[in-house]
Every structure is written in structure tokens, then in C-alpha cells.
PDB file of C-alpha atoms in Angstrom:
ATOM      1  CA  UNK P  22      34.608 -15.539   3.563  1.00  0.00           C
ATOM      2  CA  UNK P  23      33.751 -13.646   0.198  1.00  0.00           C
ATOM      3  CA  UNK P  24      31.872 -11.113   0.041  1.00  0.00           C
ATOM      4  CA  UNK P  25      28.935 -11.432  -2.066  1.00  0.00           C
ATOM      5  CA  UNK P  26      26.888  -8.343  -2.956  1.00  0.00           C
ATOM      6  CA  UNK P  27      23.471  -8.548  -1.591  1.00  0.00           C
ATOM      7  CA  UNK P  28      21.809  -8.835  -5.176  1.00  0.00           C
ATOM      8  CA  UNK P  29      23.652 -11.614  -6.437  1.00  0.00           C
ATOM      9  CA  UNK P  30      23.196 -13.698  -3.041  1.00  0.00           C
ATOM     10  CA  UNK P  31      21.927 -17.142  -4.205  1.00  0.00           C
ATOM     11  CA  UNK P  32      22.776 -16.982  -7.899  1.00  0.00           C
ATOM     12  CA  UNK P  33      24.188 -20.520  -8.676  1.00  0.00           C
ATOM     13  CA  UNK P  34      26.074 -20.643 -12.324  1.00  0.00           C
ATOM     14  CA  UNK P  35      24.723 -24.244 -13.741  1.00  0.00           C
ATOM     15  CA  UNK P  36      27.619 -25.752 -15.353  1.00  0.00           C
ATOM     16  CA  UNK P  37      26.829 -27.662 -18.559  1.00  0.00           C
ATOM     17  CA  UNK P  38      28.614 -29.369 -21.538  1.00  0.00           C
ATOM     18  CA  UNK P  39      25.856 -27.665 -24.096  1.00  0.00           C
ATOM     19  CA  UNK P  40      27.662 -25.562 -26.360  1.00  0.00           C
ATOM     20  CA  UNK P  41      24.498 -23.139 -26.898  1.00  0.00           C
ATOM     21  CA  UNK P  42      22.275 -21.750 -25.033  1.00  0.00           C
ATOM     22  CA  UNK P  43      20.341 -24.215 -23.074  1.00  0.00           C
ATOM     23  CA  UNK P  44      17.300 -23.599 -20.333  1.00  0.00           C
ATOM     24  CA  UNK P  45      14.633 -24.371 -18.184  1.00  0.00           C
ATOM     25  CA  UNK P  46      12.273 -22.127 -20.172  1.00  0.00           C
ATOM     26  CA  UNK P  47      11.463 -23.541 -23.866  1.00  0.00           C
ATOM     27  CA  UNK P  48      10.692 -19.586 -23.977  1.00  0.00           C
ATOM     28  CA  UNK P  49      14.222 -18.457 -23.321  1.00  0.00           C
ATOM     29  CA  UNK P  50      15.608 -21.480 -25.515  1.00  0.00           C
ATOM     30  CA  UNK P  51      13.761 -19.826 -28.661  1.00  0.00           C
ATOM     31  CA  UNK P  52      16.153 -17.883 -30.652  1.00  0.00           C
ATOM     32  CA  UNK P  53      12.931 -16.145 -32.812  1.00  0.00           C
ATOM     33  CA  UNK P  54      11.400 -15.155 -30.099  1.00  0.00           C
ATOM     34  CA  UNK P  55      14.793 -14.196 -28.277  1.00  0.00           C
ATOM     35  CA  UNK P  56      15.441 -11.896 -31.047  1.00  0.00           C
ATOM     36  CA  UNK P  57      11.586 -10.800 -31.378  1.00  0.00           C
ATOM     37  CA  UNK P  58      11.384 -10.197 -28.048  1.00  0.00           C
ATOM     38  CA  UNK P  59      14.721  -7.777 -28.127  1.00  0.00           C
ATOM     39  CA  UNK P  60      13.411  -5.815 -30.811  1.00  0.00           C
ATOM     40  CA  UNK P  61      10.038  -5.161 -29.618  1.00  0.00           C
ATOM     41  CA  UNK P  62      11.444  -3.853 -26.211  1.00  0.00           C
ATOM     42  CA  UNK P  63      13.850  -1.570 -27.460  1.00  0.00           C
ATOM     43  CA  UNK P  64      13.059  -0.419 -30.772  1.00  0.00           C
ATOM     44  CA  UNK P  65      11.642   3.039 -31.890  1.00  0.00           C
ATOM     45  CA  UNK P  66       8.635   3.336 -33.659  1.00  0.00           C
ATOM     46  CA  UNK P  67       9.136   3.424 -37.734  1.00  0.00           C
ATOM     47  CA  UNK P  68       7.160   3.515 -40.966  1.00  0.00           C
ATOM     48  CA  UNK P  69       9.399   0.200 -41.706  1.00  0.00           C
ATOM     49  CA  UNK P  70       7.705  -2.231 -38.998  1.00  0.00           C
ATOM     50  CA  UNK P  71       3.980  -1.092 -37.688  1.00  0.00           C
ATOM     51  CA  UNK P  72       3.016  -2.332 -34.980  1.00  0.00           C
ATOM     52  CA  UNK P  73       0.274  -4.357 -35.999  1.00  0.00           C
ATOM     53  CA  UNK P  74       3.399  -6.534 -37.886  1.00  0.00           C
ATOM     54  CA  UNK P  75       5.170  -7.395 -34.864  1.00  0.00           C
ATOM     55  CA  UNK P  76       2.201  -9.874 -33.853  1.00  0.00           C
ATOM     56  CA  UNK P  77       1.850 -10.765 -37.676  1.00  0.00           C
ATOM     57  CA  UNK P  78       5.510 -12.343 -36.926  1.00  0.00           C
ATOM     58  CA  UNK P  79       5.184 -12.809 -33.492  1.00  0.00           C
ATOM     59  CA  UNK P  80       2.117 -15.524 -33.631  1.00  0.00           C
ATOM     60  CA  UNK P  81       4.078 -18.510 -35.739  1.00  0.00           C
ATOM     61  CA  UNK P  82       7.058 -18.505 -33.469  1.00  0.00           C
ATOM     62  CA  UNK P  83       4.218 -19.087 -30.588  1.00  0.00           C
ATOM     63  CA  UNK P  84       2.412 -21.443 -32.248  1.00  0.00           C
ATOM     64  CA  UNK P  85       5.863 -23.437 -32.983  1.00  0.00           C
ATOM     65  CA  UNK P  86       6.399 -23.198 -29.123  1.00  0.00           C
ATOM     66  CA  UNK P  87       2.764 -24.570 -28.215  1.00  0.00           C
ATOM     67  CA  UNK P  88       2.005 -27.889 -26.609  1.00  0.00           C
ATOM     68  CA  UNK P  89      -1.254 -28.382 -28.169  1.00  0.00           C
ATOM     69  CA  UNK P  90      -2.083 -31.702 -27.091  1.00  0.00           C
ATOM     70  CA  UNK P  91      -1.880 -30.417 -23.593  1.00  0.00           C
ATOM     71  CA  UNK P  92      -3.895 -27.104 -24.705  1.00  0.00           C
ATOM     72  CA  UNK P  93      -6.550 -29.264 -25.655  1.00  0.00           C
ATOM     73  CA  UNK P  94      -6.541 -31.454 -22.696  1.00  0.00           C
ATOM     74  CA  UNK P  95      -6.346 -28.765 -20.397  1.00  0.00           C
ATOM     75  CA  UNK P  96      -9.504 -27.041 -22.460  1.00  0.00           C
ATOM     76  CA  UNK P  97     -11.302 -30.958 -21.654  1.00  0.00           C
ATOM     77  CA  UNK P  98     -10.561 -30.736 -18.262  1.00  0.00           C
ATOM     78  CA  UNK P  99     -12.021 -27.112 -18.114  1.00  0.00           C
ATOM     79  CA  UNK P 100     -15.057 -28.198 -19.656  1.00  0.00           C
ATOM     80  CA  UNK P 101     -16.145 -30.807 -17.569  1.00  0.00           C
ATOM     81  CA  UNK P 102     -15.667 -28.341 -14.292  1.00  0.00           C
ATOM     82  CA  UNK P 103     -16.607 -24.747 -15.835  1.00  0.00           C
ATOM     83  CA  UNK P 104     -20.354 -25.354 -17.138  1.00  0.00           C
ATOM     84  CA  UNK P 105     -20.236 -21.882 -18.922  1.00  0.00           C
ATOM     85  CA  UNK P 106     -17.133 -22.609 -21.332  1.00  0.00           C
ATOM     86  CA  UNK P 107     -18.600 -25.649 -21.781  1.00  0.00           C
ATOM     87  CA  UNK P 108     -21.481 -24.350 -23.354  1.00  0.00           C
ATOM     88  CA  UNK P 109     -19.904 -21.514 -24.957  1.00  0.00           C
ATOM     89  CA  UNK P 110     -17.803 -24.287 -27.001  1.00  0.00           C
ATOM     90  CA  UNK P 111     -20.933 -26.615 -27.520  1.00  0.00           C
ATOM     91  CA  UNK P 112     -22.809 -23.500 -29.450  1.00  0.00           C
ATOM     92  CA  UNK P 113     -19.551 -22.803 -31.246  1.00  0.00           C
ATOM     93  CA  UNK P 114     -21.096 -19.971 -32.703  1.00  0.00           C
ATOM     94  CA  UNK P 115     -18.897 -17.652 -35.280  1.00  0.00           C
ATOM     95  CA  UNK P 116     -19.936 -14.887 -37.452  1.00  0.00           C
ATOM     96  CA  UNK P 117     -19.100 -13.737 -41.389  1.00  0.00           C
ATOM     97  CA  UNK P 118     -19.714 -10.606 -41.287  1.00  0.00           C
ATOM     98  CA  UNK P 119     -18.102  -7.768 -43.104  1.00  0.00           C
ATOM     99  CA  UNK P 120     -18.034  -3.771 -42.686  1.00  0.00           C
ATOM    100  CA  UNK P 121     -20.918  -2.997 -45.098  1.00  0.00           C
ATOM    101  CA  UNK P 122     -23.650  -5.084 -42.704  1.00  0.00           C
ATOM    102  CA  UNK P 123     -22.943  -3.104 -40.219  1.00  0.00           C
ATOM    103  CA  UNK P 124     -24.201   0.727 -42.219  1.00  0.00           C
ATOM    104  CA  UNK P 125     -27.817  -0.467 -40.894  1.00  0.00           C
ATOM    105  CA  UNK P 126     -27.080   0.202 -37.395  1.00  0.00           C
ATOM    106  CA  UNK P 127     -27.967   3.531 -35.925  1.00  0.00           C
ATOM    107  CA  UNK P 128     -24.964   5.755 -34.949  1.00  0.00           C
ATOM    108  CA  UNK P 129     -24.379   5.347 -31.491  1.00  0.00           C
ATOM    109  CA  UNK P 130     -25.108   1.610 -31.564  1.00  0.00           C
ATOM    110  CA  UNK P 131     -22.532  -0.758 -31.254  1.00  0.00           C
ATOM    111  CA  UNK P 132     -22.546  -1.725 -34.259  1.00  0.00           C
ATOM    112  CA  UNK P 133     -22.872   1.893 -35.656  1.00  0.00           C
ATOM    113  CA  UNK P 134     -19.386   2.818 -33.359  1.00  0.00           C
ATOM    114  CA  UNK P 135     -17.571   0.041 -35.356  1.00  0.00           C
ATOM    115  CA  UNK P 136     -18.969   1.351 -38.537  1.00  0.00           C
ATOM    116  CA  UNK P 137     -17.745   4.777 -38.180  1.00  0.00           C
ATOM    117  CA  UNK P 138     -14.567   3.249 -37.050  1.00  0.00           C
ATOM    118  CA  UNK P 139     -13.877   0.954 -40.122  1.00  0.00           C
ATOM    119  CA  UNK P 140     -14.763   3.308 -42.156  1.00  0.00           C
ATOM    120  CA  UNK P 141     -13.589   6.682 -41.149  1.00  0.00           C
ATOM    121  CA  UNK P 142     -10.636   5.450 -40.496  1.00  0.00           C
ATOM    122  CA  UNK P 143     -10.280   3.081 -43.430  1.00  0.00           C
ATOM    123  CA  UNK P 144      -9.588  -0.173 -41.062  1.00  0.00           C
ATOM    124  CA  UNK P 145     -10.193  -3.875 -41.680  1.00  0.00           C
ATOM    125  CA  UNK P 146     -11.790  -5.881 -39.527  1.00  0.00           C
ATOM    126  CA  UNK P 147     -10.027  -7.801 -37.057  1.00  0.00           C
ATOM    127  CA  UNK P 148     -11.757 -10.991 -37.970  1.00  0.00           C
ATOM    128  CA  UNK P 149      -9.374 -14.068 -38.502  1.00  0.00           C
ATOM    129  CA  UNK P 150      -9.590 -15.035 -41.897  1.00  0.00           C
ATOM    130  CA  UNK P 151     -12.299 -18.070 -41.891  1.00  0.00           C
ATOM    131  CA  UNK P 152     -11.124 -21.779 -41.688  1.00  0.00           C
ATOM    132  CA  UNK P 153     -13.485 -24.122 -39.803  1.00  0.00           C
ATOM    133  CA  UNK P 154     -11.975 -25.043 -36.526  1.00  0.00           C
ATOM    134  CA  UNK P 155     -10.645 -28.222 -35.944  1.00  0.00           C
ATOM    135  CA  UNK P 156      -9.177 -27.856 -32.189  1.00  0.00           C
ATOM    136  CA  UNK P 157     -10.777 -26.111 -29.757  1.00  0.00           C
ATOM    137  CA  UNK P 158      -7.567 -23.305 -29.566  1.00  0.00           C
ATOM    138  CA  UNK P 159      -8.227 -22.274 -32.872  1.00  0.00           C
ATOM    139  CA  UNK P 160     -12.140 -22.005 -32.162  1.00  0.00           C
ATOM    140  CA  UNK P 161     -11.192 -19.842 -29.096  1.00  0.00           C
ATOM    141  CA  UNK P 162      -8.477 -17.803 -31.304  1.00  0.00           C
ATOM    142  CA  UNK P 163     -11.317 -17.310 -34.286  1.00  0.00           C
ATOM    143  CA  UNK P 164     -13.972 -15.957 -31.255  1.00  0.00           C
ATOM    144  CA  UNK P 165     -11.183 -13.644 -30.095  1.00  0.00           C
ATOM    145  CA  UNK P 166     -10.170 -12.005 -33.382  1.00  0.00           C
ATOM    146  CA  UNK P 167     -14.030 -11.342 -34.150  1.00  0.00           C
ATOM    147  CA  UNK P 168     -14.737  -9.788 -31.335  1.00  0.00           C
ATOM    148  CA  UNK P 169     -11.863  -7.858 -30.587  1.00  0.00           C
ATOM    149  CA  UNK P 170     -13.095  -4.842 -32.527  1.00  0.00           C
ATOM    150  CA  UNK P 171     -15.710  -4.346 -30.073  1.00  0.00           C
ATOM    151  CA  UNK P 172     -13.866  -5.133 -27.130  1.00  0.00           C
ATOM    152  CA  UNK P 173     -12.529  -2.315 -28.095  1.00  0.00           C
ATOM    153  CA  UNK P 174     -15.566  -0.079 -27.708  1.00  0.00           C
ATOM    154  CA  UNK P 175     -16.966  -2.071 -25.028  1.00  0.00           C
ATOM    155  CA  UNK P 176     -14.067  -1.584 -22.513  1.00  0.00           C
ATOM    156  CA  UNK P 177     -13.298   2.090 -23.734  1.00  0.00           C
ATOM    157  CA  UNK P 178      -9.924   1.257 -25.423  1.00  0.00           C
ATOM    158  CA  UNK P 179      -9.815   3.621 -28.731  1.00  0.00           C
ATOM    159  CA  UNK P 180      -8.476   2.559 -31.929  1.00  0.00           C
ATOM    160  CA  UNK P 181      -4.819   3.866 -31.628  1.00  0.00           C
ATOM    161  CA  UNK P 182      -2.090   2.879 -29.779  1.00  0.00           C
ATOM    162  CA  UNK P 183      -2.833   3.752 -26.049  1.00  0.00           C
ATOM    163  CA  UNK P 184      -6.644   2.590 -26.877  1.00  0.00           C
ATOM    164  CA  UNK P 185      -4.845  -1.008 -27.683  1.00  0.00           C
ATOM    165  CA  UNK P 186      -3.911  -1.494 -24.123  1.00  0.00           C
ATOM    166  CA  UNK P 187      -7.381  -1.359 -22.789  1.00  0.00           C
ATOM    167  CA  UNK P 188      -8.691  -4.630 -24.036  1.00  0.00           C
ATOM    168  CA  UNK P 189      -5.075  -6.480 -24.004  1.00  0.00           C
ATOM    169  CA  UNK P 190      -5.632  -5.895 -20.043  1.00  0.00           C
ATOM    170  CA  UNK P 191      -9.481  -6.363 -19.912  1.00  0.00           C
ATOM    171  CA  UNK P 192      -8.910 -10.098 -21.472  1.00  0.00           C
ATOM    172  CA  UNK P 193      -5.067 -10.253 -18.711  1.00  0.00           C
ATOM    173  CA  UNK P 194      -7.471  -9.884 -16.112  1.00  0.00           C
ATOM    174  CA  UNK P 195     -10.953 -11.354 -16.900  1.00  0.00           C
ATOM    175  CA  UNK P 196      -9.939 -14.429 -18.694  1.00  0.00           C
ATOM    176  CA  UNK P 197      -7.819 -15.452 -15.486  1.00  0.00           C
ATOM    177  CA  UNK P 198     -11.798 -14.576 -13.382  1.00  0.00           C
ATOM    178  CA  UNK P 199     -13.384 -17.084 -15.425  1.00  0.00           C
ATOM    179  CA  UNK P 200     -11.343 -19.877 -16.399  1.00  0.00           C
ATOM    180  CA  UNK P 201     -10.469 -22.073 -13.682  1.00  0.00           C
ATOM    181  CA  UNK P 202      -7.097 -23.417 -14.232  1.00  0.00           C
ATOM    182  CA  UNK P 203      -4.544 -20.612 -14.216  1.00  0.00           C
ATOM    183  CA  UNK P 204      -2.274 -22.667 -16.858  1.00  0.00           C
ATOM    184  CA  UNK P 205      -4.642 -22.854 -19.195  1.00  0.00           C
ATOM    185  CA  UNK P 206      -5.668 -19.089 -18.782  1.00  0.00           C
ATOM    186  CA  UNK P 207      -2.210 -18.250 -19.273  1.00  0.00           C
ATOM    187  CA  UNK P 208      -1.923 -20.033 -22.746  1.00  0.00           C
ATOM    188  CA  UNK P 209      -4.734 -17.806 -23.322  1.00  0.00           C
ATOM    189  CA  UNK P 210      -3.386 -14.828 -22.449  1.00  0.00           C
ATOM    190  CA  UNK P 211       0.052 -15.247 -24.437  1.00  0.00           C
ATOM    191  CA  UNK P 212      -0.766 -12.788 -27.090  1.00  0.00           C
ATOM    192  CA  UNK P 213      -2.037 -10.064 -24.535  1.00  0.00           C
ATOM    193  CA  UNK P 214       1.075 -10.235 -22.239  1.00  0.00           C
ATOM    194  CA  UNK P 215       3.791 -10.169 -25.154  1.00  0.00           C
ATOM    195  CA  UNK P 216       1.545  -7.669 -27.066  1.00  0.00           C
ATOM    196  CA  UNK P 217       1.479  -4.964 -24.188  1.00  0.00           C
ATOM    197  CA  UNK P 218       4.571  -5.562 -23.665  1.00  0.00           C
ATOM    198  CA  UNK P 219       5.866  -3.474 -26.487  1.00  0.00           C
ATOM    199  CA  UNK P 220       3.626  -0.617 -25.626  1.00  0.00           C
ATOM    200  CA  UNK P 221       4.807  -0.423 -21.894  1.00  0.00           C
ATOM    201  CA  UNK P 222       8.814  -0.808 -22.542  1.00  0.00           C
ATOM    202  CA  UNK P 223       8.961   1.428 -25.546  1.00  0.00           C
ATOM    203  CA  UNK P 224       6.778   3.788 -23.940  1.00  0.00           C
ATOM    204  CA  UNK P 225       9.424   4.366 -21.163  1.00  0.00           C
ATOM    205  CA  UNK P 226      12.333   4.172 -22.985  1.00  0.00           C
ATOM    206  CA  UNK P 227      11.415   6.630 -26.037  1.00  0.00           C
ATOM    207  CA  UNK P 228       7.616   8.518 -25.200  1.00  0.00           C
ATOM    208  CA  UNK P 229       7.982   8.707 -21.651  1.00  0.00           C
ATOM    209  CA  UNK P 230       5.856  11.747 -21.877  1.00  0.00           C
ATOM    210  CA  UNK P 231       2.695  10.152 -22.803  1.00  0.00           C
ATOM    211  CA  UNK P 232       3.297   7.512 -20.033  1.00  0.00           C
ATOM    212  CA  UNK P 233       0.824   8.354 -17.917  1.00  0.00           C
ATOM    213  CA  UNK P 234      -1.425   8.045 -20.878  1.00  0.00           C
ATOM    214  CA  UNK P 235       0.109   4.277 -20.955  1.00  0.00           C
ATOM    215  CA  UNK P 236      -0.355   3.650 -17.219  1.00  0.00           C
ATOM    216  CA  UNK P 237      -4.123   4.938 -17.750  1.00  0.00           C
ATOM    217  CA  UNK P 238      -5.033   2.876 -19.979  1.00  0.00           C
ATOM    218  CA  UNK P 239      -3.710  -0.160 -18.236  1.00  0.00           C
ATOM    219  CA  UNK P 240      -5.630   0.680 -15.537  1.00  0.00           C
ATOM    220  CA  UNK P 241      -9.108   1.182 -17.255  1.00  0.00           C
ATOM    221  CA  UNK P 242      -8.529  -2.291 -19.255  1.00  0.00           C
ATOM    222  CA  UNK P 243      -8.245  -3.732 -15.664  1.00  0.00           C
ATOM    223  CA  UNK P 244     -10.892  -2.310 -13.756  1.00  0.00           C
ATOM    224  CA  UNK P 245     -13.280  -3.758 -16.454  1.00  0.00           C
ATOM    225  CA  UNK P 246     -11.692  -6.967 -16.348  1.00  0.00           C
ATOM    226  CA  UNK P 247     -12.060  -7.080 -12.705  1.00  0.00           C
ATOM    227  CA  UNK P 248     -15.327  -5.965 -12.893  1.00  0.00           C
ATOM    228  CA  UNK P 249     -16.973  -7.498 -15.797  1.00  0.00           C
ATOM    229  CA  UNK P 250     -19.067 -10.568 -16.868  1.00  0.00           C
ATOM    230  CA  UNK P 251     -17.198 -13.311 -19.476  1.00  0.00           C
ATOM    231  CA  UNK P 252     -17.299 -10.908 -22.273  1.00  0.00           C
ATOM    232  CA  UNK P 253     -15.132 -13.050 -24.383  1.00  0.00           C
ATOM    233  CA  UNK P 254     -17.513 -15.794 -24.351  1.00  0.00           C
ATOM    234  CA  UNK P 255     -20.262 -13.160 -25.021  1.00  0.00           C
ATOM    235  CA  UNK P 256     -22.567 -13.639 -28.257  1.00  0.00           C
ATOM    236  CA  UNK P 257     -21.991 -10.040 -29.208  1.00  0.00           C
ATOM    237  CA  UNK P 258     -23.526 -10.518 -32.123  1.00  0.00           C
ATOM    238  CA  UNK P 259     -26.777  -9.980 -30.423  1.00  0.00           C
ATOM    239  CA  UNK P 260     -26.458  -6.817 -28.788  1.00  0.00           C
ATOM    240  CA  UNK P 261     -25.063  -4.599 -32.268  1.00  0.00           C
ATOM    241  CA  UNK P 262     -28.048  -2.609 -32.413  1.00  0.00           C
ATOM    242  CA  UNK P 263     -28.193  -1.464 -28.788  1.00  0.00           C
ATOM    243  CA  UNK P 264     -26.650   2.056 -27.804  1.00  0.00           C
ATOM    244  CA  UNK P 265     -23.318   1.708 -26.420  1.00  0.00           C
ATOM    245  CA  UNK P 266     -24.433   2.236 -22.049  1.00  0.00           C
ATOM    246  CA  UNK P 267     -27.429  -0.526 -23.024  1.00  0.00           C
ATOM    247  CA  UNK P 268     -25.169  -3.008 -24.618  1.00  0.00           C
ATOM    248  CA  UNK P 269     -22.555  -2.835 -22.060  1.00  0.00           C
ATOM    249  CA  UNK P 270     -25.197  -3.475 -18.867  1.00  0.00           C
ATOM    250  CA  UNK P 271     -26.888  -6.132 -21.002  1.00  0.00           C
ATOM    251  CA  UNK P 272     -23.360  -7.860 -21.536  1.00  0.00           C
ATOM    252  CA  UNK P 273     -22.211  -7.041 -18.191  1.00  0.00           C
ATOM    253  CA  UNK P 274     -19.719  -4.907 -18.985  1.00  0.00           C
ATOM    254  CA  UNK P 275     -18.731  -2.996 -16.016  1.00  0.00           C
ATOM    255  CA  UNK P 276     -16.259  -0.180 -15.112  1.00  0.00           C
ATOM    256  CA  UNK P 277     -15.792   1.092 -18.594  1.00  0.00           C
ATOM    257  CA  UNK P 278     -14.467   4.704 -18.957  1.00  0.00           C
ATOM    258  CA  UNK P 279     -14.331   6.209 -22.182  1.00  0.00           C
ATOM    259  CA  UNK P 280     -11.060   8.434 -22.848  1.00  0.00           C
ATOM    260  CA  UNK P 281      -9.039  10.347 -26.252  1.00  0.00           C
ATOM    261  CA  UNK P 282      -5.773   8.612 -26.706  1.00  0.00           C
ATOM    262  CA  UNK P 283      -5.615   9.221 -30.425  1.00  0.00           C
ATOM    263  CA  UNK P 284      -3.103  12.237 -29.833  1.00  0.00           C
ATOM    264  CA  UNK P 285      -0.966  10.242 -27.518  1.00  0.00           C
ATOM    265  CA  UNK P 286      -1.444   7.410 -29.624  1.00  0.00           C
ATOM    266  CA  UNK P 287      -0.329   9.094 -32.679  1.00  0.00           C
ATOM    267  CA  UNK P 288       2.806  10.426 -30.897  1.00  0.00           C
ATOM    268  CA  UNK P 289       4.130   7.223 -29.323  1.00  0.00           C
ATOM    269  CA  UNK P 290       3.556   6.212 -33.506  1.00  0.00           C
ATOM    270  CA  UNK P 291       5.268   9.555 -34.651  1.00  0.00           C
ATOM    271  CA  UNK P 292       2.999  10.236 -36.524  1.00  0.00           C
ATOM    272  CA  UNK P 293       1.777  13.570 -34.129  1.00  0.00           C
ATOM    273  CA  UNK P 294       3.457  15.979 -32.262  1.00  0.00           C
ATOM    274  CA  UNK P 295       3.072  15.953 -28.453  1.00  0.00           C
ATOM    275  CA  UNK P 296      -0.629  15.966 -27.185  1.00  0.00           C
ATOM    276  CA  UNK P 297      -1.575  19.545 -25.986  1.00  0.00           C
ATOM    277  CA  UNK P 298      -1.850  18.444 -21.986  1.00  0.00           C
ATOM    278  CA  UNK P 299       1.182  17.121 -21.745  1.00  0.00           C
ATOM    279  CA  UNK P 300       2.880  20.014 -23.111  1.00  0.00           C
ATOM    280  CA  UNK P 301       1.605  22.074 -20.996  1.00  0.00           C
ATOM    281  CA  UNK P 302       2.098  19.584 -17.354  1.00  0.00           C
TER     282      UNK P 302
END
């Protein structure tokens, strides 16, 4: 009888006449996102590739991979047994706003948070560029890159690196709580998981110091997940003049915690030298 080590107990090699690589998982079979994948696990951080153009080359090669027939059919489905969604979709409310509308808020606001933002740190809005929607993916996919600014501020994620986890793992965990059909919730959470994905991995294998930083900020994005109403089906529109606490209990946004990242944000970019705590611990 051979002996077969305990962790290779049940592996079956699948013989098969295909003279590439050929599986189960139309995810594995991609060679973009094979070699995407590799390089946003084990890369360093570099001037050369930001991170914000890893998803920039990242969202084609899923789009190419979508079934969007069966997107949309799941999304009909949803709609006739989750009321909410169904009237989120049937408003179909989007905005066009841009960073000077938003000077008239009082600092403090909302809206007055993502002014400072934009400005003091000379960002662009994450709002998709405008096209009128013609499937009900890209509706939900125009909603989510107008609002993600402020889920942002909303769930206490900052705008760095570390803050970026916050709101990846507030939508991981609340878009599962409020959609009813977990397949469909996945597809919707494709850009999250793959996204945090490079912050985890290359935090451990090249700024394991600032881990804990990472591991934090997981956390926070899914307590407020957990915790929280359907912000992502929210009209946050409505709420940009409210102070921060007042906006977040009328959207029922619950479990925030605000916390600094930007040092350990700035050295997982190297772009900063190690943040002051975790020299000293």
C-alpha cells in the first residue's frame, strides 16, 4: 500500500488530451487574469503601476469573463422577490455632479468631507464616466462608482491605501445582507474581492509591518457591513448637507469608526517612511 502524505490524500490527476490548460473554473482558464492575478499578489509597490491601474486593467478581462444574460436574469429574478432593489432600479436615479457643487456645503458635512478631500488632495471623482444604462449591471456599476467616494467617509475608510479596504469589505459583507441570491451577490462583489486582494497579499509579503493596520481596516469595513442599512442602494444625494454622525444615523449607517491610515497607507505605497507606532511596537 503507498503511502500517501496526509495533504495530498484525495488529489485525483484528471487526465486529458487538451494540450493547454483546461478547467472547471472559466476563472482559472483565463490567461489575463492568470497573469493579472500573479502580478497583483506578488508584486511590490512602484511609481510604474499605481494601484488605482491594476483595476483600470483588471475590469475588461472581467467583463470578457461575464455571463450577462444570466446577470440580468438573475437581477429579474431578484426583483420580483426583493421589493427594495426593485424599487431602487425602478427610480434609477443617477447624479452629474462635479467637485465645484459640492464648495456650498458646510465643512463637516458630507458633502463638505468630500470637498476637502477632492480638493486638498487634488483627486477626481470616482464617478463612472456617464453613458445611459442599457442593462441593469451597468446601472448598478454607474450607482457604485458615484457613490463610492462617500462610502468612503460613511464607513470610516480614508482616502489612502489602508482607508481603501474599509468600503471594499463594507459592500463584501452588506451586499451579500441584502440581496437574496448569493450568486448574484457574488457577481456583485467581483471587483471588491479581487481588489482587496492585492492589499492583503502584498501587505504580508512586503509591509508586513503595517499589517495590523490591514487587518484593522478589514475589520471596521465589516462591522459596518454587518451592521448597516442597504447603503449602496441609498439616495445619498439627499443627505450631503448633513454633518457626518447625522447623515450616517439617517442612512443607517452603523458601526463606523473613524481611524488615520494615511501614514500606513503611504508606506505600503512607498511613498512614507514607517508610521511612528509601529516603529516604536
Amino acid at each position: 500500500m503507498v503511502d500517501v502524505p496526509y495533504l495530498a490524500r484525495g488529489w485525483v490527476p484528471v487526465e486529458t488530451p487538451s494540450s493547454v490548460l483546461v478547467s472547471s473554473s472559466k476563472y482559472l482558464n483565463n490567461p489575463a487574469l492568470r497573469e493579472w492575478l500573479a502580478m497583483i499578489l506578488l508584486r511590490r509597490n512602484g511609481p510604474d503601476m499605481p494601484p488605482p491601474a491594476e483595476m483600470y486593467e483588471f475590469l475588461p478581462i472581467l467583463d470578457a469573463l461575464r455571463d450577462h444574460d444570466h446577470i440580468e436574469a438573475m437581477f429579474t429574478q431578484e426583483r420580483r422577490e426583493n421589493p427594495a432593489l426593485d424599487a431602487w432600479f425602478r427610480e434609477g436615479f443617477v447624479s452629474n455632479y462635479k467637485i465645484a457643487d459640492f464648495a456650498q456645503y458646510a465643512p463637516g458635512s458630507l458633502g463638505g468631507i468630500l470637498y476637502a478631500q477632492m480638493t486638498g488632495g487634488h483627486y477626481e471623482l470616482q464617478i463612472v464616466p456617464w453613458s445611459e444604462p442599457r442593462t441593469q449591471l451597468q446601472f448598478y456599476n454607474l450607482r457604485s462608482g458615484q457613490t463610492h467616494d462617500f462610502e468612503h467617509i460613511l464607513t470610516g475608510g480614508g482616502f489612502n491605501f489602508m482607508g481603501e479596504l474599509v468600503p471594499y469589505w463594507y459592500r463584501l459583507t452588506n451586499v451579500f445582507k441584502f440581496i437574496r441570491n448569493p450568486e448574484l451577490a457574488a457577481e456583485l462583489s467581483m471587483i471588491q474581492i479581487f481588489g482587496s486582494l492585492r492589499y492583503t497579499v502584498r501587505t504580508m509579503l512586503h509591509y508586513p509591518q503595517v499589517w495590523p493596520t490591514c487587518v484593522d481596516a478589514i475589520q471596521r469595513g465589516m462591522h459596518v457591513g454587518q451592521q448597516s442599512d442597504a447603503l449602496f442602494m441609498a439616495r445619498l444625494e439627499d443627505y450631503f448637507h448633513l454633518p457626518l454622525a447625522e447623515a450616517r444615523a439617517a442612512l443607517g449607517v452603523r458601526g463606523a469608526v473613524d481611524a488615520d491610515t494615511d501614514a500606513a497607507g503611504a508606506f505600503w505605497a512607498e511613498r512614507g517612511p514607517l508610521p511612528a507606532a509601529m516603529e516604536q511596537a
